[in-house]
Amino acid sequence: MHSTHTRPARSPDQEADVQRLSILGSTGSIGAQTLDVVRLFPNRLDVRALTAGSNAELLIAQAREFSPACVVIGDARRRKQVEEALCPLGVRVLTGQEGLCEAAALDETDTVVAALVGFAGLESVLAALRAGKKVALANKETLVVAGRLVTSLLQDDQGMLLPVDSEHSAIFQCLAGEPERSVESLALTASGGPFRTRPAETFGTISKAEALAHPNWSMGAKITIDSATMMNKGLEVVEAHWLFDMPPERIAVLTHPQSIVHSLVVFEDGSVKAQLGLPDMGLPIQYALSYPERWAAPRERLDWSDVMHLHFEPPDRAKFPCLDLAYEALAAGGTAPAVLNAANEQAVALFLEEKIRFTDISDLIGEALGRIPAQADPSLEDLVACDAEARRAVLKHIPSIPV
Ligand code: NAD
Ligand code: MG
């Protein structure tokens, strides 16, 4: 076996300009699109670590192409397969959360792309920040669960956080060069998902296939279901709160089915700035890596020669109760957003296993939030315990599943 990697020969000067990446969750939707950005900029970006949950075949193929120093395979049963393929190429093979944290804090890495899905991504983001890395954050659940822990690390001058989520990237781009105090409010745009116009009375019969068919974006299964329930936007409100230090009453949600306007900032003089583009995560991923520069890229452009209608409407909060559940959890603070997140992760997993109905997702999250009291100023250990408790609370409601 031999490596087919395409790392270009660089002079020492060029080498000094290269940004070295650990891509956590490289086999997922964001991870794979990050590798597309690396392919566009081989002289600027270099991959030092790649990680996968269980897709050993894709991880091996990625490692053969990009020659990282190490890879992490989450599923220990696949370790041998990965070792047999990659050890002869000089690639170190790690497993588990320890492996992820090691890949996140690698000496030879400058930037960590955090593209795991869910609570499983939290500890590696904390490890990256503690090691002083720049973190390009796709894993919004990290900020939902542990926003205070993450921002306190940043205040201690540990590491740097750049948004990858398209709405937050849009806001970040609108804020460039503006005095912080001049911001009046933020408006996150939402596509409204596949059920924006579907009558609420039929929500009980929504199938998994229908919920997985997002009109504008091709993404991992969990965030696609979150988009269908609009919990994705709820999680993004919490994410925006921590990223931009903005109270919830100054963060609005606006339904915009075309996904062209990626979000807006309202300034105190009444001016509104928005960032526009085609729905393509390649751009926000790239901006998190190129910031404060912009790198010329051959992406498809918006075509202004055709008639374009941009439609906006308020979200239907009765039809999509997850949105208000997220605002409530943010207002309650402490561990409440961690309960929201864990109950959602568990309920979405059950929906994807076709064990509960679509409408059960918000009901189960509401019950978990009502049952588990919020605890102020949680430590990481408190958050881990709270995550487990909320998952158990959801499972208890499903009679056929032993807890
Ligand atoms: P995905 O399911 O496609 O990929 C997730 C990645 O994490 C995979 O590589 C998977 O192997 C890995 N992973 C999952 N669980 C793991 C575990 N327990 N241990 C180790 N590895 C594990 O998800 P995605 O759509 O790429 O989303 C990733 C994150 O980015 C999510 O937080 C999502 O909300 C956010 N995000 C995604 C998009 C998008 O367009 N896909 C847009 C905005 C934000
Ligand atoms: Mg988003």
PDB file of N, CA and C in Angstrom, residues 262-324:
ATOM      1  N   HIS A 262     -28.168  35.034   5.005  1.00  0.00           N
ATOM      2  CA  HIS A 262     -27.774  34.047   6.028  1.00  0.00           C
ATOM      3  C   HIS A 262     -27.953  34.541   7.456  1.00  0.00           C
ATOM      4  N   SER A 263     -28.146  35.827   7.649  1.00  0.00           N
ATOM      5  CA  SER A 263     -28.558  36.448   8.913  1.00  0.00           C
ATOM      6  C   SER A 263     -28.335  37.947   8.818  1.00  0.00           C
ATOM      7  N   LEU A 264     -28.841  38.685   9.823  1.00  0.00           N
ATOM      8  CA  LEU A 264     -28.803  40.149   9.782  1.00  0.00           C
ATOM      9  C   LEU A 264     -28.383  40.715  11.133  1.00  0.00           C
ATOM     10  N   VAL A 265     -27.783  41.920  11.068  1.00  0.00           N
ATOM     11  CA  VAL A 265     -27.470  42.661  12.290  1.00  0.00           C
ATOM     12  C   VAL A 265     -28.132  44.030  12.185  1.00  0.00           C
ATOM     13  N   VAL A 266     -28.866  44.409  13.246  1.00  0.00           N
ATOM     14  CA  VAL A 266     -29.479  45.743  13.306  1.00  0.00           C
ATOM     15  C   VAL A 266     -28.588  46.606  14.200  1.00  0.00           C
ATOM     16  N   PHE A 267     -28.211  47.796  13.703  1.00  0.00           N
ATOM     17  CA  PHE A 267     -27.349  48.686  14.474  1.00  0.00           C
ATOM     18  C   PHE A 267     -28.172  49.795  15.132  1.00  0.00           C
ATOM     19  N   GLU A 268     -27.587  50.476  16.119  1.00  0.00           N
ATOM     20  CA  GLU A 268     -28.352  51.437  16.927  1.00  0.00           C
ATOM     21  C   GLU A 268     -28.787  52.664  16.133  1.00  0.00           C
ATOM     22  N   ASP A 269     -28.163  52.917  14.962  1.00  0.00           N
ATOM     23  CA  ASP A 269     -28.616  54.034  14.133  1.00  0.00           C
ATOM     24  C   ASP A 269     -29.732  53.612  13.178  1.00  0.00           C
ATOM     25  N   GLY A 270     -30.176  52.357  13.270  1.00  0.00           N
ATOM     26  CA  GLY A 270     -31.275  51.900  12.423  1.00  0.00           C
ATOM     27  C   GLY A 270     -30.806  51.168  11.174  1.00  0.00           C
ATOM     28  N   SER A 271     -29.500  51.166  10.926  1.00  0.00           N
ATOM     29  CA  SER A 271     -28.983  50.471   9.748  1.00  0.00           C
ATOM     30  C   SER A 271     -29.033  48.950   9.960  1.00  0.00           C
ATOM     31  N   VAL A 272     -29.291  48.224   8.868  1.00  0.00           N
ATOM     32  CA  VAL A 272     -29.305  46.760   8.938  1.00  0.00           C
ATOM     33  C   VAL A 272     -28.285  46.227   7.939  1.00  0.00           C
ATOM     34  N   LYS A 273     -27.396  45.354   8.407  1.00  0.00           N
ATOM     35  CA  LYS A 273     -26.450  44.701   7.507  1.00  0.00           C
ATOM     36  C   LYS A 273     -26.798  43.221   7.434  1.00  0.00           C
ATOM     37  N   ALA A 274     -26.678  42.662   6.231  1.00  0.00           N
ATOM     38  CA  ALA A 274     -26.933  41.236   6.059  1.00  0.00           C
ATOM     39  C   ALA A 274     -25.790  40.646   5.252  1.00  0.00           C
ATOM     40  N   GLN A 275     -25.616  39.343   5.352  1.00  0.00           N
ATOM     41  CA  GLN A 275     -24.653  38.650   4.493  1.00  0.00           C
ATOM     42  C   GLN A 275     -25.435  37.692   3.623  1.00  0.00           C
ATOM     43  N   LEU A 276     -25.159  37.720   2.325  1.00  0.00           N
ATOM     44  CA  LEU A 276     -25.904  36.901   1.368  1.00  0.00           C
ATOM     45  C   LEU A 276     -24.975  35.940   0.641  1.00  0.00           C
ATOM     46  N   GLY A 277     -25.533  34.870   0.156  1.00  0.00           N
ATOM     47  CA  GLY A 277     -24.784  33.927  -0.662  1.00  0.00           C
ATOM     48  C   GLY A 277     -25.652  32.717  -0.949  1.00  0.00           C
ATOM     49  N   LEU A 278     -25.192  31.892  -1.882  1.00  0.00           N
ATOM     50  CA  LEU A 278     -25.934  30.656  -2.129  1.00  0.00           C
ATOM     51  C   LEU A 278     -25.788  29.746  -0.909  1.00  0.00           C
ATOM     52  N   PRO A 279     -26.773  28.859  -0.690  1.00  0.00           N
ATOM     53  CA  PRO A 279     -26.618  27.937   0.438  1.00  0.00           C
ATOM     54  C   PRO A 279     -25.494  26.937   0.154  1.00  0.00           C
ATOM     55  N   ASP A 280     -24.315  27.203   0.705  1.00  0.00           N
ATOM     56  CA  ASP A 280     -23.136  26.365   0.480  1.00  0.00           C
ATOM     57  C   ASP A 280     -22.231  26.528   1.698  1.00  0.00           C
ATOM     58  N   MET A 281     -22.094  25.468   2.505  1.00  0.00           N
ATOM     59  CA  MET A 281     -21.298  25.575   3.732  1.00  0.00           C
ATOM     60  C   MET A 281     -19.815  25.779   3.451  1.00  0.00           C
ATOM     61  N   GLY A 282     -19.402  25.557   2.196  1.00  0.00           N
ATOM     62  CA  GLY A 282     -17.992  25.751   1.859  1.00  0.00           C
ATOM     63  C   GLY A 282     -17.515  27.151   2.226  1.00  0.00           C
ATOM     64  N   LEU A 283     -18.378  28.149   2.013  1.00  0.00           N
ATOM     65  CA  LEU A 283     -17.968  29.533   2.265  1.00  0.00           C
ATOM     66  C   LEU A 283     -17.771  29.829   3.759  1.00  0.00           C
ATOM     67  N   PRO A 284     -18.765  29.555   4.624  1.00  0.00           N
ATOM     68  CA  PRO A 284     -18.494  29.802   6.043  1.00  0.00           C
ATOM     69  C   PRO A 284     -17.346  28.963   6.609  1.00  0.00           C
ATOM     70  N   ILE A 285     -17.171  27.749   6.107  1.00  0.00           N
ATOM     71  CA  ILE A 285     -16.019  26.948   6.566  1.00  0.00           C
ATOM     72  C   ILE A 285     -14.734  27.667   6.156  1.00  0.00           C
ATOM     73  N   GLN A 286     -14.676  28.067   4.896  1.00  0.00           N
ATOM     74  CA  GLN A 286     -13.468  28.737   4.388  1.00  0.00           C
ATOM     75  C   GLN A 286     -13.200  30.043   5.138  1.00  0.00           C
ATOM     76  N   TYR A 287     -14.264  30.821   5.408  1.00  0.00           N
ATOM     77  CA  TYR A 287     -14.051  32.120   6.075  1.00  0.00           C
ATOM     78  C   TYR A 287     -13.480  31.922   7.482  1.00  0.00           C
ATOM     79  N   ALA A 288     -13.930  30.873   8.169  1.00  0.00           N
ATOM     80  CA  ALA A 288     -13.391  30.607   9.512  1.00  0.00           C
ATOM     81  C   ALA A 288     -11.896  30.296   9.429  1.00  0.00           C
ATOM     82  N   LEU A 289     -11.457  29.746   8.298  1.00  0.00           N
ATOM     83  CA  LEU A 289     -10.037  29.417   8.131  1.00  0.00           C
ATOM     84  C   LEU A 289      -9.248  30.610   7.587  1.00  0.00           C
ATOM     85  N   SER A 290      -9.860  31.417   6.725  1.00  0.00           N
ATOM     86  CA  SER A 290      -9.119  32.511   6.077  1.00  0.00           C
ATOM     87  C   SER A 290      -9.121  33.785   6.910  1.00  0.00           C
ATOM     88  N   TYR A 291     -10.105  33.949   7.813  1.00  0.00           N
ATOM     89  CA  TYR A 291     -10.267  35.168   8.591  1.00  0.00           C
ATOM     90  C   TYR A 291      -8.936  35.625   9.176  1.00  0.00           C
ATOM     91  N   PRO A 292      -8.575  36.887   9.155  1.00  0.00           N
ATOM     92  CA  PRO A 292      -9.356  38.026   8.661  1.00  0.00           C
ATOM     93  C   PRO A 292      -9.238  38.250   7.154  1.00  0.00           C
ATOM     94  N   GLU A 293      -8.553  37.352   6.456  1.00  0.00           N
ATOM     95  CA  GLU A 293      -8.450  37.518   5.004  1.00  0.00           C
ATOM     96  C   GLU A 293      -9.653  36.888   4.316  1.00  0.00           C
ATOM     97  N   ARG A 294      -9.786  37.163   3.027  1.00  0.00           N
ATOM     98  CA  ARG A 294     -10.686  36.380   2.172  1.00  0.00           C
ATOM     99  C   ARG A 294      -9.838  35.753   1.081  1.00  0.00           C
ATOM    100  N   TRP A 295     -10.121  34.523   0.763  1.00  0.00           N
ATOM    101  CA  TRP A 295      -9.360  33.826  -0.271  1.00  0.00           C
ATOM    102  C   TRP A 295     -10.244  33.671  -1.503  1.00  0.00           C
ATOM    103  N   ALA A 296      -9.699  34.061  -2.673  1.00  0.00           N
ATOM    104  CA  ALA A 296     -10.458  33.956  -3.929  1.00  0.00           C
ATOM    105  C   ALA A 296     -10.807  32.497  -4.201  1.00  0.00           C
ATOM    106  N   ALA A 297     -12.085  32.227  -4.436  1.00  0.00           N
ATOM    107  CA  ALA A 297     -12.504  30.840  -4.651  1.00  0.00           C
ATOM    108  C   ALA A 297     -13.509  30.769  -5.795  1.00  0.00           C
ATOM    109  N   PRO A 298     -13.441  29.696  -6.565  1.00  0.00           N
ATOM    110  CA  PRO A 298     -14.298  29.577  -7.756  1.00  0.00           C
ATOM    111  C   PRO A 298     -15.691  29.061  -7.425  1.00  0.00           C
ATOM    112  N   ARG A 299     -16.299  29.590  -6.353  1.00  0.00           N
ATOM    113  CA  ARG A 299     -17.644  29.130  -5.967  1.00  0.00           C
ATOM    114  C   ARG A 299     -18.705  29.682  -6.901  1.00  0.00           C
ATOM    115  N   GLU A 300     -19.802  28.961  -7.034  1.00  0.00           N
ATOM    116  CA  GLU A 300     -20.924  29.483  -7.819  1.00  0.00           C
ATOM    117  C   GLU A 300     -21.387  30.813  -7.203  1.00  0.00           C
ATOM    118  N   ARG A 301     -21.684  31.812  -8.047  1.00  0.00           N
ATOM    119  CA  ARG A 301     -22.121  33.131  -7.566  1.00  0.00           C
ATOM    120  C   ARG A 301     -23.637  33.240  -7.631  1.00  0.00           C
ATOM    121  N   LEU A 302     -24.184  34.128  -6.818  1.00  0.00           N
ATOM    122  CA  LEU A 302     -25.602  34.478  -6.957  1.00  0.00           C
ATOM    123  C   LEU A 302     -25.794  35.135  -8.324  1.00  0.00           C
ATOM    124  N   ASP A 303     -26.856  34.779  -8.997  1.00  0.00           N
ATOM    125  CA  ASP A 303     -27.094  35.310 -10.346  1.00  0.00           C
ATOM    126  C   ASP A 303     -28.156  36.410 -10.255  1.00  0.00           C
ATOM    127  N   TRP A 304     -27.715  37.669 -10.391  1.00  0.00           N
ATOM    128  CA  TRP A 304     -28.647  38.806 -10.258  1.00  0.00           C
ATOM    129  C   TRP A 304     -29.369  39.121 -11.559  1.00  0.00           C
ATOM    130  N   SER A 305     -29.031  38.389 -12.637  1.00  0.00           N
ATOM    131  CA  SER A 305     -29.647  38.714 -13.923  1.00  0.00           C
ATOM    132  C   SER A 305     -31.079  38.195 -14.002  1.00  0.00           C
ATOM    133  N   ASP A 306     -31.424  37.290 -13.106  1.00  0.00           N
ATOM    134  CA  ASP A 306     -32.766  36.727 -13.085  1.00  0.00           C
ATOM    135  C   ASP A 306     -33.591  37.435 -12.001  1.00  0.00           C
ATOM    136  N   VAL A 307     -34.899  37.394 -12.115  1.00  0.00           N
ATOM    137  CA  VAL A 307     -35.746  37.980 -11.071  1.00  0.00           C
ATOM    138  C   VAL A 307     -35.553  37.166  -9.791  1.00  0.00           C
ATOM    139  N   MET A 308     -35.314  37.851  -8.697  1.00  0.00           N
ATOM    140  CA  MET A 308     -35.140  37.123  -7.447  1.00  0.00           C
ATOM    141  C   MET A 308     -36.077  37.685  -6.392  1.00  0.00           C
ATOM    142  N   HIS A 309     -36.844  36.808  -5.757  1.00  0.00           N
ATOM    143  CA  HIS A 309     -37.721  37.245  -4.672  1.00  0.00           C
ATOM    144  C   HIS A 309     -37.157  36.719  -3.374  1.00  0.00           C
ATOM    145  N   LEU A 310     -36.932  37.622  -2.446  1.00  0.00           N
ATOM    146  CA  LEU A 310     -36.493  37.181  -1.129  1.00  0.00           C
ATOM    147  C   LEU A 310     -37.678  37.355  -0.191  1.00  0.00           C
ATOM    148  N   HIS A 311     -38.107  36.247   0.390  1.00  0.00           N
ATOM    149  CA  HIS A 311     -39.315  36.247   1.197  1.00  0.00           C
ATOM    150  C   HIS A 311     -38.943  36.100   2.674  1.00  0.00           C
ATOM    151  N   PHE A 312     -39.593  36.881   3.522  1.00  0.00           N
ATOM    152  CA  PHE A 312     -39.373  36.772   4.972  1.00  0.00           C
ATOM    153  C   PHE A 312     -40.721  36.708   5.671  1.00  0.00           C
ATOM    154  N   GLU A 313     -40.813  35.902   6.727  1.00  0.00           N
ATOM    155  CA  GLU A 313     -42.049  35.859   7.523  1.00  0.00           C
ATOM    156  C   GLU A 313     -41.676  35.455   8.957  1.00  0.00           C
ATOM    157  N   PRO A 314     -42.512  35.803   9.933  1.00  0.00           N
ATOM    158  CA  PRO A 314     -42.196  35.371  11.295  1.00  0.00           C
ATOM    159  C   PRO A 314     -42.366  33.854  11.399  1.00  0.00           C
ATOM    160  N   PRO A 315     -41.558  33.187  12.222  1.00  0.00           N
ATOM    161  CA  PRO A 315     -41.728  31.738  12.375  1.00  0.00           C
ATOM    162  C   PRO A 315     -43.038  31.421  13.080  1.00  0.00           C
ATOM    163  N   ASP A 316     -43.617  30.261  12.758  1.00  0.00           N
ATOM    164  CA  ASP A 316     -44.862  29.825  13.402  1.00  0.00           C
ATOM    165  C   ASP A 316     -44.506  29.094  14.700  1.00  0.00           C
ATOM    166  N   ARG A 317     -44.556  29.821  15.807  1.00  0.00           N
ATOM    167  CA  ARG A 317     -44.042  29.287  17.078  1.00  0.00           C
ATOM    168  C   ARG A 317     -44.941  28.196  17.644  1.00  0.00           C
ATOM    169  N   ALA A 318     -46.238  28.211  17.296  1.00  0.00           N
ATOM    170  CA  ALA A 318     -47.145  27.166  17.793  1.00  0.00           C
ATOM    171  C   ALA A 318     -46.852  25.850  17.070  1.00  0.00           C
ATOM    172  N   LYS A 319     -46.562  25.957  15.778  1.00  0.00           N
ATOM    173  CA  LYS A 319     -46.298  24.759  14.991  1.00  0.00           C
ATOM    174  C   LYS A 319     -44.917  24.175  15.317  1.00  0.00           C
ATOM    175  N   PHE A 320     -44.003  25.039  15.707  1.00  0.00           N
ATOM    176  CA  PHE A 320     -42.628  24.609  15.991  1.00  0.00           C
ATOM    177  C   PHE A 320     -42.255  24.965  17.438  1.00  0.00           C
ATOM    178  N   PRO A 321     -42.810  24.221  18.423  1.00  0.00           N
ATOM    179  CA  PRO A 321     -42.609  24.585  19.833  1.00  0.00           C
ATOM    180  C   PRO A 321     -41.159  24.500  20.298  1.00  0.00           C
ATOM    181  N   CYS A 322     -40.296  23.808  19.534  1.00  0.00           N
ATOM    182  CA  CYS A 322     -38.890  23.690  19.947  1.00  0.00           C
ATOM    183  C   CYS A 322     -38.216  25.056  20.046  1.00  0.00           C
ATOM    184  N   LEU A 323     -38.659  25.987  19.230  1.00  0.00           N
ATOM    185  CA  LEU A 323     -38.051  27.314  19.250  1.00  0.00           C
ATOM    186  C   LEU A 323     -38.230  27.973  20.629  1.00  0.00           C
ATOM    187  N   ASP A 324     -39.473  27.965  21.132  1.00  0.00           N
ATOM    188  CA  ASP A 324     -39.716  28.577  22.446  1.00  0.00           C
ATOM    189  C   ASP A 324     -39.061  27.779  23.574  1.00  0.00           C
TER     190      ASP A 324
END
